[in-house]
Amino acid sequence: MQHSKRQPSTKKRKIRVHHHHLKSSIFMASRNQGSAPRALVVEDIKVDRLILMHMLHKLNCEAIAVENGKEAVDLFLEGKTFDIVFSDKDMPIMSGPEAVAKIRAMGATEVKIVGVSADFGGKEAFMQAGADVFVPKPVKLETLQSMLEVVISKKNMSG
Amino acid sequence: MEYSNLQRQAASLKKSLFDQGYLDEQFCQIEYLQDEASPNFTEEVVSLFFENSTRLMTNIEQAMEKNPRDFSRWDVNMQQLKGSCSSIGASRMKNECTSFRNICGDENAEGCMRSFQNLKREHGVLRQKLESYFQVLRQAGPAVTAARPRGM
């Protein structure tokens, strides 16, 4: 991103420093083990999918996206593995909580699953289905960063 | 210099969008994601938003015409729209969506109609203002940062 040549305000400077901190901590942590965290985004709304994917790429995460819960389950059935899954709640064909329940029932207990929804009532559905955490929309970059750091830390410990 | 005048104009337009409550902090998050690899990311996201929101609002309008007093259906559609609004920081639209949903909860059909008209107005105004903003940005070239405007 290019910046104005004018003297940046304190707020702008904070964002610039924060950006550097965001990128470097995830980058260095993943480089230590030689592998970026692998994320799956399950989201039917295109604009939300685009934003989340872009955030994950910004944080040096390898991410792929699908448009509903069934496509997510199919990936797990194909033997694909992920470090973290971000799933929306209300989607056509198969909802997020339903997909989460099926993924857990397959034995995929290690993958961190994050339920994401603008509907605060979605938290209970996700947690009952087996999600690890619920995050309300809109998801913040800082929230993603802290989640990915936990995932990387776990990866580093397990070797 | 014309270039910096355009930059100032873009910054001023953005500041007014925040001052008047059309946008909130989430918009800054979107702009923050823009970089050399995706130099038009913000405009792309906003364009997608309006594509999606226009479709959702058409669905809601049709639901209100064809399914009178089907508040549950109206609410489901409005929930989706609210989610989209919050994703890009369309604050006034998001608030109107919340208002609609509350009125829907009271099963007040006339109130819902009025709220929906307000929402359509907010949608139109936001689209117009953002189109102006991006037009000036394109003329100014890269430079306006992802920071919330000063004074906010």
mmCIF file of C-alpha atoms in Angstrom:
data_model
loop_
_atom_site.group_PDB
_atom_site.id
_atom_site.type_symbol
_atom_site.label_atom_id
_atom_site.label_comp_id
_atom_site.label_asym_id
_atom_site.label_seq_id
_atom_site.Cartn_x
_atom_site.Cartn_y
_atom_site.Cartn_z
ATOM 1 C CA MET A 1 0.000 0.000 0.000
ATOM 2 C CA GLN A 2 1.338 3.373 -0.887
ATOM 3 C CA HIS A 3 1.106 6.233 1.549
ATOM 4 C CA SER A 4 0.793 9.967 1.312
ATOM 5 C CA LYS A 5 4.008 11.956 1.405
ATOM 6 C CA ARG A 6 2.496 14.194 4.052
ATOM 7 C CA GLN A 7 3.716 13.802 7.601
ATOM 8 C CA PRO A 8 1.722 10.827 8.857
ATOM 9 C CA SER A 9 -0.482 11.288 11.889
ATOM 10 C CA THR A 10 0.062 9.277 15.027
ATOM 11 C CA LYS A 11 -2.842 7.057 14.106
ATOM 12 C CA LYS A 12 -1.395 6.350 10.669
ATOM 13 C CA ARG A 13 1.981 5.552 12.236
ATOM 14 C CA LYS A 14 0.337 3.138 14.647
ATOM 15 C CA ILE A 15 -1.337 1.311 11.813
ATOM 16 C CA ARG A 16 1.927 1.115 9.845
ATOM 17 C CA VAL A 17 3.802 -0.310 12.854
ATOM 18 C CA HIS A 18 0.936 -2.637 13.670
ATOM 19 C CA HIS A 19 0.920 -3.899 10.093
ATOM 20 C CA HIS A 20 4.635 -4.682 10.299
ATOM 21 C CA HIS A 21 4.114 -6.456 13.616
ATOM 22 C CA LEU A 22 1.173 -8.415 12.245
ATOM 23 C CA LYS A 23 2.980 -9.680 9.196
ATOM 24 C CA SER A 24 6.354 -10.312 10.799
ATOM 25 C CA SER A 25 5.169 -12.328 13.808
ATOM 26 C CA ILE A 26 3.121 -14.765 11.726
ATOM 27 C CA PHE A 27 5.779 -14.902 9.008
ATOM 28 C CA MET A 28 8.644 -15.598 11.417
ATOM 29 C CA ALA A 29 6.675 -18.155 13.381
ATOM 30 C CA SER A 30 5.725 -20.083 10.266
ATOM 31 C CA ARG A 31 9.178 -19.802 8.738
ATOM 32 C CA ASN A 32 10.715 -21.376 11.824
ATOM 33 C CA GLN A 33 8.879 -24.565 10.977
ATOM 34 C CA GLY A 34 8.978 -24.051 7.189
ATOM 35 C CA SER A 35 5.226 -24.258 6.688
ATOM 36 C CA ALA A 36 2.506 -21.658 6.643
ATOM 37 C CA PRO A 37 -0.722 -22.497 8.440
ATOM 38 C CA ARG A 38 -3.319 -24.059 6.139
ATOM 39 C CA ALA A 39 -6.765 -22.554 6.395
ATOM 40 C CA LEU A 40 -10.124 -23.461 4.933
ATOM 41 C CA VAL A 41 -12.724 -20.723 4.512
ATOM 42 C CA VAL A 42 -16.331 -21.863 4.285
ATOM 43 C CA GLU A 43 -18.439 -18.897 3.213
ATOM 44 C CA ASP A 44 -21.212 -18.431 0.662
ATOM 45 C CA ILE A 45 -21.238 -14.619 0.536
ATOM 46 C CA LYS A 46 -18.659 -13.602 -2.049
ATOM 47 C CA VAL A 47 -17.671 -10.289 -0.475
ATOM 48 C CA ASP A 48 -17.125 -11.894 2.946
ATOM 49 C CA ARG A 49 -15.166 -14.723 1.350
ATOM 50 C CA LEU A 50 -12.946 -12.279 -0.524
ATOM 51 C CA ILE A 51 -12.208 -10.221 2.582
ATOM 52 C CA LEU A 52 -11.409 -13.211 4.775
ATOM 53 C CA MET A 53 -9.199 -14.826 2.135
ATOM 54 C CA HIS A 54 -7.335 -11.591 1.616
ATOM 55 C CA MET A 55 -6.790 -11.202 5.349
ATOM 56 C CA LEU A 56 -5.428 -14.739 5.588
ATOM 57 C CA HIS A 57 -3.074 -14.208 2.657
ATOM 58 C CA LYS A 58 -1.932 -10.969 4.261
ATOM 59 C CA LEU A 59 -1.022 -13.031 7.323
ATOM 60 C CA ASN A 60 0.988 -15.467 5.184
ATOM 61 C CA CYS A 61 -1.558 -18.207 5.532
ATOM 62 C CA GLU A 62 -2.203 -20.776 2.797
ATOM 63 C CA ALA A 63 -5.944 -20.575 2.380
ATOM 64 C CA ILE A 64 -8.582 -22.070 0.144
ATOM 65 C CA ALA A 65 -12.280 -21.308 0.091
ATOM 66 C CA VAL A 66 -15.487 -23.227 -0.504
ATOM 67 C CA GLU A 67 -19.044 -21.940 -0.691
ATOM 68 C CA ASN A 68 -20.987 -24.201 1.621
ATOM 69 C CA GLY A 69 -20.717 -26.788 4.349
ATOM 70 C CA LYS A 70 -21.002 -29.779 1.998
ATOM 71 C CA GLU A 71 -17.986 -28.680 -0.032
ATOM 72 C CA ALA A 72 -16.028 -28.382 3.204
ATOM 73 C CA VAL A 73 -17.039 -31.861 4.330
ATOM 74 C CA ASP A 74 -16.148 -33.245 0.894
ATOM 75 C CA LEU A 75 -12.611 -31.882 1.243
ATOM 76 C CA PHE A 76 -12.185 -33.711 4.537
ATOM 77 C CA LEU A 77 -13.647 -36.875 2.993
ATOM 78 C CA GLU A 78 -10.996 -36.570 0.260
ATOM 79 C CA GLY A 79 -8.359 -36.662 2.969
ATOM 80 C CA LYS A 80 -7.454 -32.984 2.853
ATOM 81 C CA THR A 81 -6.125 -31.596 6.118
ATOM 82 C CA PHE A 82 -6.171 -28.091 7.502
ATOM 83 C CA ASP A 83 -4.814 -26.377 10.571
ATOM 84 C CA ILE A 84 -7.784 -24.081 10.915
ATOM 85 C CA VAL A 85 -11.281 -23.769 9.465
ATOM 86 C CA PHE A 86 -13.343 -20.582 9.376
ATOM 87 C CA SER A 87 -16.984 -21.361 8.766
ATOM 88 C CA ASP A 88 -19.976 -19.126 8.244
ATOM 89 C CA LYS A 89 -23.237 -20.284 9.796
ATOM 90 C CA ASP A 90 -26.040 -19.907 7.284
ATOM 91 C CA MET A 91 -25.202 -21.324 3.880
ATOM 92 C CA PRO A 92 -27.111 -23.158 1.166
ATOM 93 C CA ILE A 93 -26.976 -26.990 0.916
ATOM 94 C CA MET A 94 -25.287 -27.451 4.297
ATOM 95 C CA SER A 95 -24.945 -25.002 7.180
ATOM 96 C CA GLY A 96 -21.766 -24.307 9.093
ATOM 97 C CA PRO A 97 -22.765 -26.076 12.328
ATOM 98 C CA GLU A 98 -23.914 -29.128 10.369
ATOM 99 C CA ALA A 99 -20.600 -29.264 8.517
ATOM 100 C CA VAL A 100 -18.663 -28.840 11.760
ATOM 101 C CA ALA A 101 -20.534 -31.740 13.360
ATOM 102 C CA LYS A 102 -19.776 -33.979 10.364
ATOM 103 C CA ILE A 103 -16.102 -32.980 10.287
ATOM 104 C CA ARG A 104 -15.718 -33.782 13.966
ATOM 105 C CA ALA A 105 -17.614 -37.067 13.534
ATOM 106 C CA MET A 106 -15.026 -38.069 10.911
ATOM 107 C CA GLY A 107 -12.386 -37.941 13.591
ATOM 108 C CA ALA A 108 -10.897 -34.576 12.636
ATOM 109 C CA THR A 109 -10.474 -33.484 16.226
ATOM 110 C CA GLU A 110 -7.175 -31.614 15.907
ATOM 111 C CA VAL A 111 -8.209 -28.987 13.389
ATOM 112 C CA LYS A 112 -9.158 -25.676 15.020
ATOM 113 C CA ILE A 113 -12.656 -24.725 13.900
ATOM 114 C CA VAL A 114 -13.843 -21.151 14.146
ATOM 115 C CA GLY A 115 -17.537 -20.384 13.743
ATOM 116 C CA VAL A 116 -18.139 -16.981 12.156
ATOM 117 C CA SER A 117 -21.460 -15.215 11.916
ATOM 118 C CA ALA A 118 -23.142 -11.828 12.081
ATOM 119 C CA ASP A 119 -25.842 -13.628 14.081
ATOM 120 C CA PHE A 120 -24.764 -13.790 17.723
ATOM 121 C CA GLY A 121 -27.241 -16.612 18.210
ATOM 122 C CA GLY A 122 -24.949 -18.720 16.057
ATOM 123 C CA LYS A 123 -22.470 -19.210 18.870
ATOM 124 C CA GLU A 124 -24.473 -21.900 20.623
ATOM 125 C CA ALA A 125 -25.077 -23.833 17.400
ATOM 126 C CA PHE A 126 -21.391 -23.798 16.526
ATOM 127 C CA MET A 127 -20.156 -24.741 19.987
ATOM 128 C CA GLN A 128 -22.649 -27.590 20.277
ATOM 129 C CA ALA A 129 -21.497 -28.849 16.880
ATOM 130 C CA GLY A 130 -17.899 -28.967 18.058
ATOM 131 C CA ALA A 131 -16.354 -25.666 17.049
ATOM 132 C CA ASP A 132 -13.487 -24.397 19.200
ATOM 133 C CA VAL A 133 -14.438 -20.769 19.166
ATOM 134 C CA PHE A 134 -17.030 -18.349 17.803
ATOM 135 C CA VAL A 135 -16.168 -14.978 16.304
ATOM 136 C CA PRO A 136 -18.782 -12.418 15.364
ATOM 137 C CA LYS A 137 -18.640 -10.763 11.944
ATOM 138 C CA PRO A 138 -16.965 -8.639 10.823
ATOM 139 C CA VAL A 139 -13.761 -10.505 11.583
ATOM 140 C CA LYS A 140 -10.825 -8.280 12.478
ATOM 141 C CA LEU A 141 -7.308 -8.805 11.219
ATOM 142 C CA GLU A 142 -6.001 -8.770 14.805
ATOM 143 C CA THR A 143 -8.422 -11.559 15.744
ATOM 144 C CA LEU A 144 -7.185 -13.705 12.853
ATOM 145 C CA GLN A 145 -3.600 -13.001 13.810
ATOM 146 C CA SER A 146 -4.031 -14.187 17.410
ATOM 147 C CA MET A 147 -5.842 -17.332 16.235
ATOM 148 C CA LEU A 148 -3.151 -18.164 13.698
ATOM 149 C CA GLU A 149 -0.436 -17.624 16.288
ATOM 150 C CA VAL A 150 -2.070 -20.252 18.500
ATOM 151 C CA VAL A 151 -2.286 -22.652 15.554
ATOM 152 C CA ILE A 152 1.371 -22.088 14.610
ATOM 153 C CA SER A 153 2.479 -22.473 18.201
ATOM 154 C CA LYS A 154 0.649 -25.797 18.396
ATOM 155 C CA LYS A 155 2.238 -26.922 15.107
ATOM 156 C CA ASN A 156 5.693 -25.977 16.372
ATOM 157 C CA MET A 157 5.197 -27.931 19.574
ATOM 158 C CA SER A 158 3.978 -31.067 17.817
ATOM 159 C CA GLY A 159 6.886 -30.856 15.335
ATOM 160 C CA MET B 1 -0.213 20.863 -7.627
ATOM 161 C CA GLU B 2 -3.315 19.209 -9.045
ATOM 162 C CA TYR B 3 -2.171 15.766 -7.866
ATOM 163 C CA SER B 4 -2.049 16.732 -4.180
ATOM 164 C CA ASN B 5 -5.304 18.698 -4.512
ATOM 165 C CA LEU B 6 -6.970 15.508 -5.677
ATOM 166 C CA GLN B 7 -5.428 13.606 -2.803
ATOM 167 C CA ARG B 8 -6.752 16.197 -0.381
ATOM 168 C CA GLN B 9 -10.155 15.998 -2.030
ATOM 169 C CA ALA B 10 -10.172 12.191 -1.686
ATOM 170 C CA ALA B 11 -9.145 12.436 1.976
ATOM 171 C CA SER B 12 -11.846 15.030 2.565
ATOM 172 C CA LEU B 13 -14.500 12.856 0.908
ATOM 173 C CA LYS B 14 -13.447 9.922 3.024
ATOM 174 C CA LYS B 15 -13.499 12.008 6.196
ATOM 175 C CA SER B 16 -17.018 13.184 5.461
ATOM 176 C CA LEU B 17 -18.146 9.578 4.955
ATOM 177 C CA PHE B 18 -16.910 8.828 8.459
ATOM 178 C CA ASP B 19 -18.114 12.122 9.972
ATOM 179 C CA GLN B 20 -21.620 11.561 8.666
ATOM 180 C CA GLY B 21 -21.664 7.979 9.892
ATOM 181 C CA TYR B 22 -21.864 6.312 6.497
ATOM 182 C CA LEU B 23 -18.734 4.305 7.200
ATOM 183 C CA ASP B 24 -17.101 2.870 10.285
ATOM 184 C CA GLU B 25 -13.745 1.387 11.247
ATOM 185 C CA GLN B 26 -14.348 -1.789 9.247
ATOM 186 C CA PHE B 27 -13.873 0.201 6.036
ATOM 187 C CA CYS B 28 -10.370 1.027 7.223
ATOM 188 C CA GLN B 29 -9.706 -2.688 7.653
ATOM 189 C CA ILE B 30 -10.677 -3.206 4.012
ATOM 190 C CA GLU B 31 -8.432 -0.384 2.794
ATOM 191 C CA TYR B 32 -5.647 -1.739 5.007
ATOM 192 C CA LEU B 33 -5.705 -4.961 2.979
ATOM 193 C CA GLN B 34 -4.963 -3.084 -0.238
ATOM 194 C CA ASP B 35 -1.386 -3.344 -1.443
ATOM 195 C CA GLU B 36 0.727 -3.391 -4.599
ATOM 196 C CA ALA B 37 -0.466 -6.922 -5.393
ATOM 197 C CA SER B 38 -4.120 -5.826 -5.070
ATOM 198 C CA PRO B 39 -4.121 -2.092 -5.800
ATOM 199 C CA ASN B 40 -7.886 -1.935 -6.392
ATOM 200 C CA PHE B 41 -8.927 -4.254 -3.599
ATOM 201 C CA THR B 42 -11.116 -1.743 -1.784
ATOM 202 C CA GLU B 43 -13.032 -0.746 -4.880
ATOM 203 C CA GLU B 44 -13.413 -4.421 -5.830
ATOM 204 C CA VAL B 45 -14.869 -5.240 -2.419
ATOM 205 C CA VAL B 46 -17.220 -2.269 -2.500
ATOM 206 C CA SER B 47 -18.353 -3.181 -5.995
ATOM 207 C CA LEU B 48 -19.083 -6.734 -4.860
ATOM 208 C CA PHE B 49 -20.937 -5.380 -1.869
ATOM 209 C CA PHE B 50 -23.258 -3.285 -4.024
ATOM 210 C CA GLU B 51 -23.813 -6.200 -6.387
ATOM 211 C CA ASN B 52 -24.773 -8.383 -3.439
ATOM 212 C CA SER B 53 -26.763 -5.772 -1.553
ATOM 213 C CA THR B 54 -28.786 -4.804 -4.636
ATOM 214 C CA ARG B 55 -29.735 -8.438 -5.129
ATOM 215 C CA LEU B 56 -30.631 -8.897 -1.458
ATOM 216 C CA MET B 57 -32.741 -5.760 -1.417
ATOM 217 C CA THR B 58 -34.595 -6.912 -4.531
ATOM 218 C CA ASN B 59 -35.254 -10.235 -2.772
ATOM 219 C CA ILE B 60 -36.532 -8.426 0.308
ATOM 220 C CA GLU B 61 -38.770 -6.145 -1.728
ATOM 221 C CA GLN B 62 -40.222 -9.102 -3.606
ATOM 222 C CA ALA B 63 -40.714 -11.013 -0.354
ATOM 223 C CA MET B 64 -42.565 -8.046 1.115
ATOM 224 C CA GLU B 65 -44.844 -7.884 -1.941
ATOM 225 C CA LYS B 66 -45.466 -11.592 -2.457
ATOM 226 C CA ASN B 67 -45.366 -12.766 1.139
ATOM 227 C CA PRO B 68 -47.153 -10.103 3.163
ATOM 228 C CA ARG B 69 -46.617 -10.440 6.896
ATOM 229 C CA ASP B 70 -44.101 -13.263 6.415
ATOM 230 C CA PHE B 71 -41.859 -11.552 8.943
ATOM 231 C CA SER B 72 -39.642 -14.566 9.359
ATOM 232 C CA ARG B 73 -38.746 -14.586 5.662
ATOM 233 C CA TRP B 74 -38.201 -10.817 5.644
ATOM 234 C CA ASP B 75 -35.937 -11.118 8.683
ATOM 235 C CA VAL B 76 -33.783 -13.888 7.220
ATOM 236 C CA ASN B 77 -33.083 -11.806 4.116
ATOM 237 C CA MET B 78 -32.421 -8.693 6.147
ATOM 238 C CA GLN B 79 -30.011 -10.608 8.375
ATOM 239 C CA GLN B 80 -27.940 -11.448 5.327
ATOM 240 C CA LEU B 81 -27.925 -7.847 4.198
ATOM 241 C CA LYS B 82 -26.921 -6.658 7.648
ATOM 242 C CA GLY B 83 -24.006 -9.076 7.615
ATOM 243 C CA SER B 84 -22.794 -7.714 4.301
ATOM 244 C CA CYS B 85 -23.113 -4.135 5.512
ATOM 245 C CA SER B 86 -21.043 -4.847 8.597
ATOM 246 C CA SER B 87 -18.375 -6.569 6.480
ATOM 247 C CA ILE B 88 -17.522 -3.380 4.618
ATOM 248 C CA GLY B 89 -18.310 -0.907 7.387
ATOM 249 C CA ALA B 90 -21.530 0.456 5.870
ATOM 250 C CA SER B 91 -22.606 1.756 9.245
ATOM 251 C CA ARG B 92 -25.808 3.664 8.513
ATOM 252 C CA MET B 93 -27.106 0.857 6.336
ATOM 253 C CA LYS B 94 -26.255 -1.660 9.040
ATOM 254 C CA ASN B 95 -28.144 0.393 11.622
ATOM 255 C CA GLU B 96 -31.187 0.604 9.367
ATOM 256 C CA CYS B 97 -31.057 -3.175 8.891
ATOM 257 C CA THR B 98 -31.059 -3.549 12.688
ATOM 258 C CA SER B 99 -33.983 -1.165 12.932
ATOM 259 C CA PHE B 100 -35.891 -3.146 10.293
ATOM 260 C CA ARG B 101 -35.256 -6.401 12.135
ATOM 261 C CA ASN B 102 -36.494 -4.922 15.412
ATOM 262 C CA ILE B 103 -39.664 -3.674 13.726
ATOM 263 C CA CYS B 104 -40.017 -7.082 12.070
ATOM 264 C CA GLY B 105 -39.822 -8.652 15.505
ATOM 265 C CA ASP B 106 -42.771 -6.488 16.528
ATOM 266 C CA GLU B 107 -44.617 -7.747 13.423
ATOM 267 C CA ASN B 108 -45.259 -4.185 12.312
ATOM 268 C CA ALA B 109 -45.668 -4.413 8.533
ATOM 269 C CA GLU B 110 -46.083 -0.686 7.918
ATOM 270 C CA GLY B 111 -43.072 0.059 10.056
ATOM 271 C CA CYS B 112 -41.088 -2.450 8.021
ATOM 272 C CA MET B 113 -42.150 -0.764 4.779
ATOM 273 C CA ARG B 114 -40.999 2.629 6.076
ATOM 274 C CA SER B 115 -37.734 1.207 7.340
ATOM 275 C CA PHE B 116 -37.109 -0.492 4.021
ATOM 276 C CA GLN B 117 -37.640 2.782 2.176
ATOM 277 C CA ASN B 118 -35.080 4.404 4.493
ATOM 278 C CA LEU B 119 -32.708 1.553 3.728
ATOM 279 C CA LYS B 120 -33.126 2.013 -0.014
ATOM 280 C CA ARG B 121 -32.342 5.686 0.394
ATOM 281 C CA GLU B 122 -29.234 4.978 2.486
ATOM 282 C CA HIS B 123 -28.107 2.409 -0.074
ATOM 283 C CA GLY B 124 -28.439 4.895 -2.918
ATOM 284 C CA VAL B 125 -26.669 7.687 -1.081
ATOM 285 C CA LEU B 126 -23.804 5.441 0.015
ATOM 286 C CA ARG B 127 -23.316 4.123 -3.498
ATOM 287 C CA GLN B 128 -23.233 7.649 -4.909
ATOM 288 C CA LYS B 129 -20.771 8.902 -2.296
ATOM 289 C CA LEU B 130 -18.446 5.939 -2.668
ATOM 290 C CA GLU B 131 -18.531 6.204 -6.468
ATOM 291 C CA SER B 132 -17.464 9.852 -6.140
ATOM 292 C CA TYR B 133 -14.737 8.892 -3.682
ATOM 293 C CA PHE B 134 -13.300 6.199 -5.932
ATOM 294 C CA GLN B 135 -13.506 8.449 -8.962
ATOM 295 C CA VAL B 136 -11.364 11.053 -7.212
ATOM 296 C CA LEU B 137 -9.035 8.327 -5.907
ATOM 297 C CA ARG B 138 -8.491 7.019 -9.425
ATOM 298 C CA GLN B 139 -7.613 10.519 -10.603
ATOM 299 C CA ALA B 140 -5.377 11.158 -7.605
ATOM 300 C CA GLY B 141 -3.459 7.897 -7.923
ATOM 301 C CA PRO B 142 -2.080 5.941 -4.959
ATOM 302 C CA ALA B 143 -1.591 7.782 -1.693
ATOM 303 C CA VAL B 144 -4.671 7.927 0.540
ATOM 304 C CA THR B 145 -3.922 5.686 3.481
ATOM 305 C CA ALA B 146 -6.054 3.175 5.321
ATOM 306 C CA ALA B 147 -6.140 5.253 8.482
ATOM 307 C CA ARG B 148 -9.349 6.563 9.931
ATOM 308 C CA PRO B 149 -9.418 10.244 9.006
ATOM 309 C CA ARG B 150 -7.942 12.673 11.518
ATOM 310 C CA GLY B 151 -10.332 14.128 14.030
ATOM 311 C CA MET B 152 -12.392 10.941 14.261
#
